[in-house]
Short mmCIF file of C-alpha atoms in Angstrom, two decimals:
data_model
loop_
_atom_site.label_atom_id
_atom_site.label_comp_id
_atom_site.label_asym_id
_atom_site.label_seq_id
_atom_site.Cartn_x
_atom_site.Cartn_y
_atom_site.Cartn_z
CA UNK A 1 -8.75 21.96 3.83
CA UNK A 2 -9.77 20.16 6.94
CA UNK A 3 -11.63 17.13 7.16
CA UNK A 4 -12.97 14.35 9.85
CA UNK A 5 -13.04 10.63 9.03
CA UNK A 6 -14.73 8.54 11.20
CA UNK A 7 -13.95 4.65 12.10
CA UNK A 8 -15.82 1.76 13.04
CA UNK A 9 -14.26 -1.53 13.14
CA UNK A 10 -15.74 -4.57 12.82
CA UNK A 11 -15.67 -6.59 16.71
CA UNK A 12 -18.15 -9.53 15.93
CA UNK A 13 -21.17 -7.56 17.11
CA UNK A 14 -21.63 -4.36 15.03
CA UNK A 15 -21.72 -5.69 11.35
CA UNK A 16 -24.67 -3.19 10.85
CA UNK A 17 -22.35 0.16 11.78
CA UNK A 18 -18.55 -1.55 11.39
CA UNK A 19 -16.88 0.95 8.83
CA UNK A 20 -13.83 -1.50 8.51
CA UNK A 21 -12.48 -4.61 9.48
CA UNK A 22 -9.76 -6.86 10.22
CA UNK A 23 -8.35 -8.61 7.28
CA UNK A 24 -5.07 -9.88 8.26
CA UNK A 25 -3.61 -10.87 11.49
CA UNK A 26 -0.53 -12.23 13.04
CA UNK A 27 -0.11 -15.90 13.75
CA UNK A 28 -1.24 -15.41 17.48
CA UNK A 29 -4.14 -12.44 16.40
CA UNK A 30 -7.29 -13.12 14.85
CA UNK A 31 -9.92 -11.15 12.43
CA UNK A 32 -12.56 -10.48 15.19
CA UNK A 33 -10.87 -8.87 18.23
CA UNK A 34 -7.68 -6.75 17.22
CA UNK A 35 -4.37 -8.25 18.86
CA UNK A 36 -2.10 -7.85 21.74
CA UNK A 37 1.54 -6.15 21.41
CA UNK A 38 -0.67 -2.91 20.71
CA UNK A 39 -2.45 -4.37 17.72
CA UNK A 40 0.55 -5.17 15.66
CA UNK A 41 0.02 -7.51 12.64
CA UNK A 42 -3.57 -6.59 12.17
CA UNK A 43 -4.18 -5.17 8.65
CA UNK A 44 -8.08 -3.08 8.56
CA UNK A 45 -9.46 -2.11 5.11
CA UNK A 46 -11.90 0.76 5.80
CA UNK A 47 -14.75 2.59 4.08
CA UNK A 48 -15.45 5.86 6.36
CA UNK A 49 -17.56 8.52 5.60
CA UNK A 50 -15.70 12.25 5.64
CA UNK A 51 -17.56 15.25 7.30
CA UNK A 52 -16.58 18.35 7.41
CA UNK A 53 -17.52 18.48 10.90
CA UNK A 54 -16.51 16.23 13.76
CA UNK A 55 -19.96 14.79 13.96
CA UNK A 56 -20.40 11.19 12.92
CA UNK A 57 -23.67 11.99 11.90
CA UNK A 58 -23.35 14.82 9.60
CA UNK A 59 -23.75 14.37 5.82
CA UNK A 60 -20.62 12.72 4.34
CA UNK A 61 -18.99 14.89 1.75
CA UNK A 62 -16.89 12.04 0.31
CA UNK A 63 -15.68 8.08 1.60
CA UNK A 64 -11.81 7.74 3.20
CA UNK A 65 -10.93 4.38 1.73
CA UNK A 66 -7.79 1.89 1.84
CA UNK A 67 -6.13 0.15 4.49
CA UNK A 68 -4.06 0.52 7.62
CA UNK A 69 -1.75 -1.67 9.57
CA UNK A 70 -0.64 -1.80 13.35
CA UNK A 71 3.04 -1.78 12.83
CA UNK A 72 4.50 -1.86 16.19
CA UNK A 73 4.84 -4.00 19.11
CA UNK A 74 5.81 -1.47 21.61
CA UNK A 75 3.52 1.16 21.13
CA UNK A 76 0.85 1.97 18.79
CA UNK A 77 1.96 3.19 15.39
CA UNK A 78 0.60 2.12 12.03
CA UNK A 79 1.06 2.57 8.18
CA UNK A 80 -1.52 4.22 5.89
CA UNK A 81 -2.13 3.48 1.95
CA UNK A 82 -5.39 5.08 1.48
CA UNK A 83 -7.80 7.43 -0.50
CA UNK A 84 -10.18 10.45 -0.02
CA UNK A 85 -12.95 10.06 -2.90
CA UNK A 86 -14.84 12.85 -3.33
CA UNK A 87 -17.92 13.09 -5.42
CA UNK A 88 -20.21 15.62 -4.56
CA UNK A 89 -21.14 19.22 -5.86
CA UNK A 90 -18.18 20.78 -4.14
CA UNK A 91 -15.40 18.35 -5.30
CA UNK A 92 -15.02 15.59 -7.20
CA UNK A 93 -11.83 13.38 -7.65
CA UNK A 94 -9.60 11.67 -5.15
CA UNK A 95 -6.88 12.32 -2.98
CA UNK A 96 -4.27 9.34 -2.15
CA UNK A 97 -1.83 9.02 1.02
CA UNK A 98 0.59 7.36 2.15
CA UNK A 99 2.32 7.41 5.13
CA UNK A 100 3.42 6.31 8.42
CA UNK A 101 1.16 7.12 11.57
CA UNK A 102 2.64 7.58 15.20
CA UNK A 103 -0.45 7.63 16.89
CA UNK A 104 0.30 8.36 19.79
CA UNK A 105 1.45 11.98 18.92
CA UNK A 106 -0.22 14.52 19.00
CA UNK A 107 0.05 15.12 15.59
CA UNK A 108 1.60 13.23 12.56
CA UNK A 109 2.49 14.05 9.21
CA UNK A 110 1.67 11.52 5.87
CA UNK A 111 2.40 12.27 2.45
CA UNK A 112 -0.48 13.18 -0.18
CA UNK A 113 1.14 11.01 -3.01
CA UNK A 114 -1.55 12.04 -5.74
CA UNK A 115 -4.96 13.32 -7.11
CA UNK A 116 -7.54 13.04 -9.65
CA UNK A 117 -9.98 15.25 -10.62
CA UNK A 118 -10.59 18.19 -8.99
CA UNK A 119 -7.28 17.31 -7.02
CA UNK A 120 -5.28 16.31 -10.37
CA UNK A 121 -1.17 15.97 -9.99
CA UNK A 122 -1.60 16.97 -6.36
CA UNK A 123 0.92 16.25 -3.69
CA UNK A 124 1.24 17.51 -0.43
CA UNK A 125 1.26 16.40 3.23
CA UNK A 126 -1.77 15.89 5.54
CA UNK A 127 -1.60 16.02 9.54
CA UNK A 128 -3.73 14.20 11.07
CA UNK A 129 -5.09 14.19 14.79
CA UNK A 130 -6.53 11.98 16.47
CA UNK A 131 -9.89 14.18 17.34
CA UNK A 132 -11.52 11.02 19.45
CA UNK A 133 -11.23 7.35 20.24
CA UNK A 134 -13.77 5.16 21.98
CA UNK A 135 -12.10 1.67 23.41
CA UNK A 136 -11.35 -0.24 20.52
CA UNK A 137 -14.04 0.16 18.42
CA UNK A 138 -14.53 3.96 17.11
CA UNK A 139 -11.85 6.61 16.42
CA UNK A 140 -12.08 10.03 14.40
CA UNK A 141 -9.08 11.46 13.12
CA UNK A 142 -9.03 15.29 11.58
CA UNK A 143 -6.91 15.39 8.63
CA UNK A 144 -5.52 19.19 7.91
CA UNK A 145 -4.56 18.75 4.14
CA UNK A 146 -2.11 21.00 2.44
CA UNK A 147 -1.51 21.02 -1.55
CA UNK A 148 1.78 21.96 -3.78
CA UNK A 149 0.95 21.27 -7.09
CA UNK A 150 4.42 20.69 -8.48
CA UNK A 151 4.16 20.32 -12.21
CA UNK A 152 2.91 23.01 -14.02
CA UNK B 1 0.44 4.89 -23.49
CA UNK B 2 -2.26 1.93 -23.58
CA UNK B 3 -1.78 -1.36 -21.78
CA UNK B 4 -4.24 -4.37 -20.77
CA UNK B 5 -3.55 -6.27 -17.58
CA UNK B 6 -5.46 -9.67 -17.42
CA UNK B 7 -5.80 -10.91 -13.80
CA UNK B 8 -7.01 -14.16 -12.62
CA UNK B 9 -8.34 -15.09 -9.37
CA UNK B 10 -7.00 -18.34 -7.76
CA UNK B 11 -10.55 -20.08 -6.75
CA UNK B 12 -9.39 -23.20 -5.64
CA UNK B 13 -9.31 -24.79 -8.62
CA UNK B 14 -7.01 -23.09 -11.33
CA UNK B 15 -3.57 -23.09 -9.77
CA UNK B 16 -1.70 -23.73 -12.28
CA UNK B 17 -3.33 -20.86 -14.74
CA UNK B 18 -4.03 -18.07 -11.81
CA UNK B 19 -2.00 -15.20 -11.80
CA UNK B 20 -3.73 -14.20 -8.09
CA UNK B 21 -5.26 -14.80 -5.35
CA UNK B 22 -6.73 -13.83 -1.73
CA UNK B 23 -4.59 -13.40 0.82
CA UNK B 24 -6.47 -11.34 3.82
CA UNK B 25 -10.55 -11.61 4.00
CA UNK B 26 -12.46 -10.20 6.67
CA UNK B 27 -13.81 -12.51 9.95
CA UNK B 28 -16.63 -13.75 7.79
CA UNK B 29 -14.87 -14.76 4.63
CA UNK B 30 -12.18 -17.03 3.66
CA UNK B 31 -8.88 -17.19 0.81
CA UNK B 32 -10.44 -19.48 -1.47
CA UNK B 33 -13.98 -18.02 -2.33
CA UNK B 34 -14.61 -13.85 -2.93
CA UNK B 35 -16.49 -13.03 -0.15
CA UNK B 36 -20.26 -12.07 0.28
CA UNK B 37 -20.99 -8.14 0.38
CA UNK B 38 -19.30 -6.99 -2.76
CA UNK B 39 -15.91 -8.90 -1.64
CA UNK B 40 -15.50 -5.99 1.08
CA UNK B 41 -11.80 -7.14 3.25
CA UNK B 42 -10.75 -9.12 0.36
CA UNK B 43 -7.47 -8.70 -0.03
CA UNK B 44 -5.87 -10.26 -3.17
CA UNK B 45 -1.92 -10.19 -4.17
CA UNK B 46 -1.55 -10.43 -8.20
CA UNK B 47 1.39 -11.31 -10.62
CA UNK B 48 -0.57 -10.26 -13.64
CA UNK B 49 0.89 -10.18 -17.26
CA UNK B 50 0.63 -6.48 -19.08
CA UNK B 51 -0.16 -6.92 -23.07
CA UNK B 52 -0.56 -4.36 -26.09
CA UNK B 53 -3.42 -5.31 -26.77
CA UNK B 54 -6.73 -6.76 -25.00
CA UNK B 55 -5.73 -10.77 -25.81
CA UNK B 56 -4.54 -12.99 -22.60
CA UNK B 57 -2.29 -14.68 -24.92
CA UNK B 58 -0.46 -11.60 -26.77
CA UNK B 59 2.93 -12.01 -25.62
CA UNK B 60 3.61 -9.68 -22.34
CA UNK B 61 5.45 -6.85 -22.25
CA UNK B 62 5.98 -6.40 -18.76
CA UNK B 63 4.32 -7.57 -14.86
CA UNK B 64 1.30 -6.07 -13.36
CA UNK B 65 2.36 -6.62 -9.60
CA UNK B 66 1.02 -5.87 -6.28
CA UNK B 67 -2.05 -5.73 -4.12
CA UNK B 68 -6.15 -4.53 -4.29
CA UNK B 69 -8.53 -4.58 -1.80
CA UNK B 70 -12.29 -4.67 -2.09
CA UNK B 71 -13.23 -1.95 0.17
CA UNK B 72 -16.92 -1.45 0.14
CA UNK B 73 -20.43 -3.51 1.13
CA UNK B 74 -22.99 -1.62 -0.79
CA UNK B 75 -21.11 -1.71 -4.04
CA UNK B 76 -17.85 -3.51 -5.49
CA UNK B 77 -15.21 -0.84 -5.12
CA UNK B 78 -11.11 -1.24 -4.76
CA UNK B 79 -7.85 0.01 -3.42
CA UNK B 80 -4.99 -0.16 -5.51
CA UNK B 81 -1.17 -0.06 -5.04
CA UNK B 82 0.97 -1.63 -7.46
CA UNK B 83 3.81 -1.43 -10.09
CA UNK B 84 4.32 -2.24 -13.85
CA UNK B 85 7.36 -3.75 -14.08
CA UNK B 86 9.11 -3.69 -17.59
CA UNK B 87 12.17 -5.90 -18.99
CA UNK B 88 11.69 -5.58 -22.57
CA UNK B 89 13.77 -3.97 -25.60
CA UNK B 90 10.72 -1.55 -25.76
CA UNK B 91 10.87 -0.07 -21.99
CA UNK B 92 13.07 -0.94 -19.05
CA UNK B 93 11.95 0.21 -15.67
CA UNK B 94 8.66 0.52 -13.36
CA UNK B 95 5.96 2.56 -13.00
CA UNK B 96 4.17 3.15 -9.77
CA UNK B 97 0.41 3.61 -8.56
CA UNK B 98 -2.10 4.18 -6.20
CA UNK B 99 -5.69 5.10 -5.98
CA UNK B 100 -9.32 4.32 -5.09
CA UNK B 101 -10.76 2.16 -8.30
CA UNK B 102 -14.71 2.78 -7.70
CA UNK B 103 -14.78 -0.16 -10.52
CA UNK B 104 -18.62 -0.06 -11.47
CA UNK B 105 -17.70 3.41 -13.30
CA UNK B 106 -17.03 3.20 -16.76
CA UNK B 107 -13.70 5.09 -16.81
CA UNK B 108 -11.59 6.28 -13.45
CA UNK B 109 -8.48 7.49 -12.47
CA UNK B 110 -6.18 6.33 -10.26
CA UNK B 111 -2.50 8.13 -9.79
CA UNK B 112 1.45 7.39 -10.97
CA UNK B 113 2.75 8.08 -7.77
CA UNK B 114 6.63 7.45 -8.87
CA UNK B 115 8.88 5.34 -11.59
CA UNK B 116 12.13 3.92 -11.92
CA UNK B 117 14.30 3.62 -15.17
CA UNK B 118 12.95 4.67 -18.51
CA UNK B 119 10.05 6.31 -16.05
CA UNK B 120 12.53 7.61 -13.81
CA UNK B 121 10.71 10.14 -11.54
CA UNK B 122 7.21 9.75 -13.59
CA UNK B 123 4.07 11.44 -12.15
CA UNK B 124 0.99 11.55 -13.71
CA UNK B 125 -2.58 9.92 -14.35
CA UNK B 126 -3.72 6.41 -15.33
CA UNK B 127 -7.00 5.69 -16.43
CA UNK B 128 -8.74 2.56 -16.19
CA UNK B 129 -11.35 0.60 -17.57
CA UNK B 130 -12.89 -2.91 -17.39
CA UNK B 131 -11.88 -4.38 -20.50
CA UNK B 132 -13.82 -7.35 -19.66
CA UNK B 133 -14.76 -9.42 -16.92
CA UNK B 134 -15.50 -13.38 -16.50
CA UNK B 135 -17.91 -14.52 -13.74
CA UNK B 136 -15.65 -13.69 -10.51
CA UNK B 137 -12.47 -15.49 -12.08
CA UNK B 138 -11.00 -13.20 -14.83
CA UNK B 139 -11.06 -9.38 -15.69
CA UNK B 140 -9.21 -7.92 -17.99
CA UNK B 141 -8.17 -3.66 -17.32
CA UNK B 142 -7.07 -1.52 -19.50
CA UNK B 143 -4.48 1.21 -18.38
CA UNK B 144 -4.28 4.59 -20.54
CA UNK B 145 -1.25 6.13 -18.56
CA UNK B 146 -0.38 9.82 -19.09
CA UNK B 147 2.89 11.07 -17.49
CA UNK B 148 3.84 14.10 -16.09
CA UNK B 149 7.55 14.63 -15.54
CA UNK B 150 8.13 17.47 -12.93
CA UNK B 151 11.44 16.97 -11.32
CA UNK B 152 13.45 19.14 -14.24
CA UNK C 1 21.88 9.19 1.86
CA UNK C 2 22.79 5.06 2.63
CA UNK C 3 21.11 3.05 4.98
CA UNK C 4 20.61 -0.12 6.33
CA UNK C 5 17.63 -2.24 7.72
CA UNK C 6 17.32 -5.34 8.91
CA UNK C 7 14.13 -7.20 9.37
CA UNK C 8 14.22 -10.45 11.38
CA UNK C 9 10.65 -12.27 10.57
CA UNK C 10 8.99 -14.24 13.46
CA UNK C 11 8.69 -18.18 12.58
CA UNK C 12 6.76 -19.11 15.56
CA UNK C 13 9.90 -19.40 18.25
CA UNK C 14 11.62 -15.73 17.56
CA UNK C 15 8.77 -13.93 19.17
CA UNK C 16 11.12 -11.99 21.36
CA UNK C 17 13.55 -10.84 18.81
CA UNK C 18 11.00 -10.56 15.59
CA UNK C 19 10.97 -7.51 14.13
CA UNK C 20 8.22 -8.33 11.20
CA UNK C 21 5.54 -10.89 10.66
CA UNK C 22 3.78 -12.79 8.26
CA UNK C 23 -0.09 -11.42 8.88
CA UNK C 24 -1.65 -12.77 4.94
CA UNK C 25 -1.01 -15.70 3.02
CA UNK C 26 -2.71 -17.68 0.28
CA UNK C 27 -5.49 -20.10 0.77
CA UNK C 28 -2.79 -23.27 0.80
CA UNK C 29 0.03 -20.89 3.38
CA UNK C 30 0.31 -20.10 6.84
CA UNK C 31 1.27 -17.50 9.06
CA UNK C 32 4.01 -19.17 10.67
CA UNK C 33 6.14 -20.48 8.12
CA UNK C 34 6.52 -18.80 4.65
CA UNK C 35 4.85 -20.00 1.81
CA UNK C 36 5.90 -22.67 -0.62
CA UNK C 37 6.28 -21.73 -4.75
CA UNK C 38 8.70 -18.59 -3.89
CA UNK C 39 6.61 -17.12 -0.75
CA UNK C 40 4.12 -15.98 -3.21
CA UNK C 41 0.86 -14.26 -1.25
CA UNK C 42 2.90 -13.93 2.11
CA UNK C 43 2.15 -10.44 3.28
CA UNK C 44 4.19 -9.30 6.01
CA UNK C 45 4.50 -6.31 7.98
CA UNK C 46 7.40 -5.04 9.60
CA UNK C 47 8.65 -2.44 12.04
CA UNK C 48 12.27 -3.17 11.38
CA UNK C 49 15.84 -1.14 12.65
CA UNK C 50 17.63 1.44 10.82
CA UNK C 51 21.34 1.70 11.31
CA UNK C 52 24.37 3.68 9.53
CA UNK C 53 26.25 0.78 8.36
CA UNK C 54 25.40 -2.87 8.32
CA UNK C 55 25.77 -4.18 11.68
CA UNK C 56 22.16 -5.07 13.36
CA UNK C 57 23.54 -3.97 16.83
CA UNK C 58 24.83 -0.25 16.01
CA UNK C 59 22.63 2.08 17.26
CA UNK C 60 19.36 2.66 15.05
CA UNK C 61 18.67 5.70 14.00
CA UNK C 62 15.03 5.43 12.72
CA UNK C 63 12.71 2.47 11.96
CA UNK C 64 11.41 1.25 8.59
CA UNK C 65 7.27 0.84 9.09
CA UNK C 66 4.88 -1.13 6.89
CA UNK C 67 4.31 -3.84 4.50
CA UNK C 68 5.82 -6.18 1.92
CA UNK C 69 4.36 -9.03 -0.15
CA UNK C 70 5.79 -11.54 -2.29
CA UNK C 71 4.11 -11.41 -5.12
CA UNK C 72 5.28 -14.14 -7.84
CA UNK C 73 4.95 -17.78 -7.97
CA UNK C 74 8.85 -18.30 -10.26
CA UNK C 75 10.82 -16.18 -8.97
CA UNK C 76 11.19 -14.45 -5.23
CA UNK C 77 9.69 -10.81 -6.03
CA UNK C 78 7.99 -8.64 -3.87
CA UNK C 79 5.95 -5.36 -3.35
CA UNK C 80 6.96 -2.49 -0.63
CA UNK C 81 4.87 0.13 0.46
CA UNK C 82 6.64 1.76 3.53
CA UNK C 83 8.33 4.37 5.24
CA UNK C 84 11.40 5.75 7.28
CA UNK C 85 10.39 7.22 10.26
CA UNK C 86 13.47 9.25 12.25
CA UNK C 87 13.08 11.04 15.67
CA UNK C 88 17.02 11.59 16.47
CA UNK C 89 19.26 14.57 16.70
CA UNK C 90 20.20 14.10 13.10
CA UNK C 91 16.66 13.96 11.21
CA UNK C 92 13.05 14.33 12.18
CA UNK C 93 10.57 13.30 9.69
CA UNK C 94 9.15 10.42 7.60
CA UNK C 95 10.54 9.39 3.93
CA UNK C 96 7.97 7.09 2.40
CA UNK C 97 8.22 4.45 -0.60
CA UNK C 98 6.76 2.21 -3.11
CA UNK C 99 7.48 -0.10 -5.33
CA UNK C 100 8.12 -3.21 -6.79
CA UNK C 101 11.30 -5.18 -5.76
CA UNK C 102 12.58 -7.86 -8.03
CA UNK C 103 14.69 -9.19 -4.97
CA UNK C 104 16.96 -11.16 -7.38
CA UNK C 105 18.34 -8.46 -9.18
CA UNK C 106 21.57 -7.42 -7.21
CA UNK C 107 20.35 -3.50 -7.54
CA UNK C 108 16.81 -2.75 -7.98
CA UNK C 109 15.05 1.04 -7.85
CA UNK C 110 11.99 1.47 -6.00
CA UNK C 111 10.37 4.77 -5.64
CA UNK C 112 10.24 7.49 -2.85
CA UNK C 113 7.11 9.18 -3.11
CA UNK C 114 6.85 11.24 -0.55
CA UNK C 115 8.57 13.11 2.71
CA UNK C 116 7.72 15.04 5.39
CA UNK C 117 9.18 17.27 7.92
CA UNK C 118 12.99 17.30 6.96
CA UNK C 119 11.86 15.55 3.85
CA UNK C 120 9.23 17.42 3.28
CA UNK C 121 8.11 17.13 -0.37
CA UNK C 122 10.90 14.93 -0.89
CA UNK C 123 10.54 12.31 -4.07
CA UNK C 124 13.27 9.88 -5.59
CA UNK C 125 14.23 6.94 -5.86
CA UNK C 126 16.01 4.55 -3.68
CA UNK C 127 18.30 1.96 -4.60
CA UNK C 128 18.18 -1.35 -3.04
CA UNK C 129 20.76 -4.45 -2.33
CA UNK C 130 20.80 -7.07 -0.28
CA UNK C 131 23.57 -6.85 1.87
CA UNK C 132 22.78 -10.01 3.65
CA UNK C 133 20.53 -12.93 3.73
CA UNK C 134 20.32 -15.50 6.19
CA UNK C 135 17.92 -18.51 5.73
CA UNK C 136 14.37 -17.85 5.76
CA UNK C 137 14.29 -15.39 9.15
CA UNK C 138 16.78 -12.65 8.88
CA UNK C 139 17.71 -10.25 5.61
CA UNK C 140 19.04 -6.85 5.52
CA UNK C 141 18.74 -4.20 2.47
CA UNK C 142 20.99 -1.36 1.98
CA UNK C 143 18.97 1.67 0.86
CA UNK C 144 20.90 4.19 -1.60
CA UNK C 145 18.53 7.15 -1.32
CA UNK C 146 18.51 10.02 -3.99
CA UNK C 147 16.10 13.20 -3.30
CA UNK C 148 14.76 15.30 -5.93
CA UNK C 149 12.87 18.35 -4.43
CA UNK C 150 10.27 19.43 -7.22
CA UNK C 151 7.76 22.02 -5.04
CA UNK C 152 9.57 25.11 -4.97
#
């Protein structure tokens, strides 16, 4: 199953569009422009839509919601805790992940930790890509999801 | 198995009784007061007592502990990821969860991503519903947890 | 599989040696200096070294990503939701955790709920101790971890 999500954080200006936003910061950070050190300390919560295509504006099959957090001072890399939530004719349930995210690789590999629904007991691992990234303010990562179901 | 979890939002007011309280909130909000737009980028940590049944002052069997997020503007949703923590005669051990809690739904599932001790290796389903819910200060959950072992 | 990690939290004049930082706190905390009543709502997150035995100078041979928070007013407890991430000779590949941490205890179990690339699939639990604890700024945990593959 692939998948596009599709982020917009909050910068001070875009409250209309912003698909996320910066909830925690370091000391020297704040919650309007992300921080030096390649972001880390800043902690987004995000609500983006999922297409099936890499089009922004195509109809969102289901919401990508949690959090991530800029964990590195050296480079960019951050940590994921986060949900697909599906609820349309095609699927309906969720799909949680955890993982960390190099993002600067090509591609990276997270951990599906769980499913309801339509995805019930499922684990896995996702890779994601990072399919485009506009300054700071919009990126669109394809997420390539592979289940095991484990417990029958 | 069918738990309750009471939480209850520090507000500025109730130290000494709140078992929680915001600790991230988006540019726009602050850590005393949920913020505007369905609470979206509050981030709240919670120490939250687990009971048998749905009365606060039942004596607890175990900790409700970790973080949730309100993640959405149009509509109160949540992220969750958090452990039950048990130290009783009955059960000794933790369970583990995650998931996207789209909280205006009567019923939804979130998932047992792991467990320690008596829940050693636990997968599985929990189910939650709003037990009850006070102004923006107090809501109760209950937890109908259904466990999955898959490791044998 | 044993392991140790140190995390060295920045209190406004370590900037250059910090490997984690305090980036939430409660309404009456800072990010500089941790909270009062048992660091309750500090959230911090971390990009800290991993080394084969428990000296902070031997080579590291991954890095533990992401987030803790401590999450009781009584006691010092927390909440982990992170990874190990390991790019050497020996492994490649991510093993990532949850759980709740009742830092007190002298052992405590957290989960591993997830793995990819030589841990692929991999889930567990890990055992933690603190090895060492030096004021308020540096602690390192010794990580016991014991994989149970369950996809095949």
């Amino acid at each position: 199953m692939v998948f596009y999500f599709h982020d917009i954080i909050y910068n001070g200006k875009n409250a209309k569009n912003a698909t996320s936003a910066i909830i925690g910061a370091p000391a020297w950070g704040n919650r309007t422009i992300l921080a030096g050190q390649d972001h880390f300390g800043d902690l987004v919560v995000f609500d983006d839509p999922i297409t099936l295509d890499n089009n922004l504006h195509s109809t969102a099959v289901g919401r990508a919601q949690g959090l991530y957090v800029y964990d590195k001072k050296e480079i960019f890399t951050a940590w994921l805790g986060f949900s697909f939530v599906f609820n349309s004719t095609e699927h309906r349930g969720s799909i949680n992940f955890a993982g960390a995210d190099p993002l600067m690789n090509k591609t990276r590999d997270i951990s599906v930790i769980g499913g309801t629904g339509d995805f019930f007991m499922a684990r896995g691992v996702a890779t994601l890509m990072t399919d485009a990234f506009e300054g700071e303010v919009y990126f669109r990562l394809r997420v390539d999801i592979k289940l095991y179901e484990c417990w029958k």
